């Protein structure tokens, strides 16, 4: 299992890689978002060289606000264009997977409309997925894409699509954290994980691990039970990096101590 974190979109990606490497992060969850890391401005050659120099891996993350399902065709085409450009940029830095955030911002339309639009956008990207070798994975989001059946509406229609599980999101707007249910249904398609804490309800607080109501031990057990041993991004938003370092240590310790039995049960 590799532990990493995300660059701040306001800052220069190369400077972000420098401090992450010093903090012992094993990969960067590279988000291509303006103003600091716009897909049309980043120096992918320099980023790739910095990652190689620091022996860090990379996972691709795109802006969460792209109108992938817009009812206005020109806006949806804009989202397709941006996501296409990101696929090539991520191939250039050496990423194998790129996340996307399913859209639902289509007032006055039924759910099926925005599901169909998301699928159409994803299908339009598939030729470039094949060309670049960078796969697509969808992130669960509180509200409309946070349960196993809701995610199945997209995953069942596009077999190549991977799952990107955000365990913090799985704790929001639900009676119980949906991590176990999502992994039981779609665990074989899991490609990447985001981890952060919150107190349930609606507030996506992105707190340090152990400071909210996410049961870290249970979630680690669920991941290890389905055989996951990949990248986990600490999506902890804090100006004080000690909180990030504490989260890193707590995750490593929980993975080893709490996850062993689950991994053994699987074997
Ligand atoms: Zn996330």
Short mmCIF file of C-alpha atoms and ligand atoms in Angstrom, two decimals, residues 139 164 166 169 194 196 235, ligand 1:
data_model
loop_
_atom_site.label_atom_id
_atom_site.label_comp_id
_atom_site.label_asym_id
_atom_site.label_seq_id
_atom_site.Cartn_x
_atom_site.Cartn_y
_atom_site.Cartn_z
CA UNK A 139 -15.25 8.79 -7.38
CA UNK A 164 -12.20 5.34 -6.89
CA UNK A 166 -13.56 8.10 -1.16
CA UNK A 169 -17.50 10.83 1.28
CA UNK A 194 -9.20 8.77 -0.77
CA UNK A 196 -10.10 11.76 5.37
CA UNK A 235 -7.15 14.08 1.46
ZN1 LIG B 1 -11.89 12.61 -2.68
#
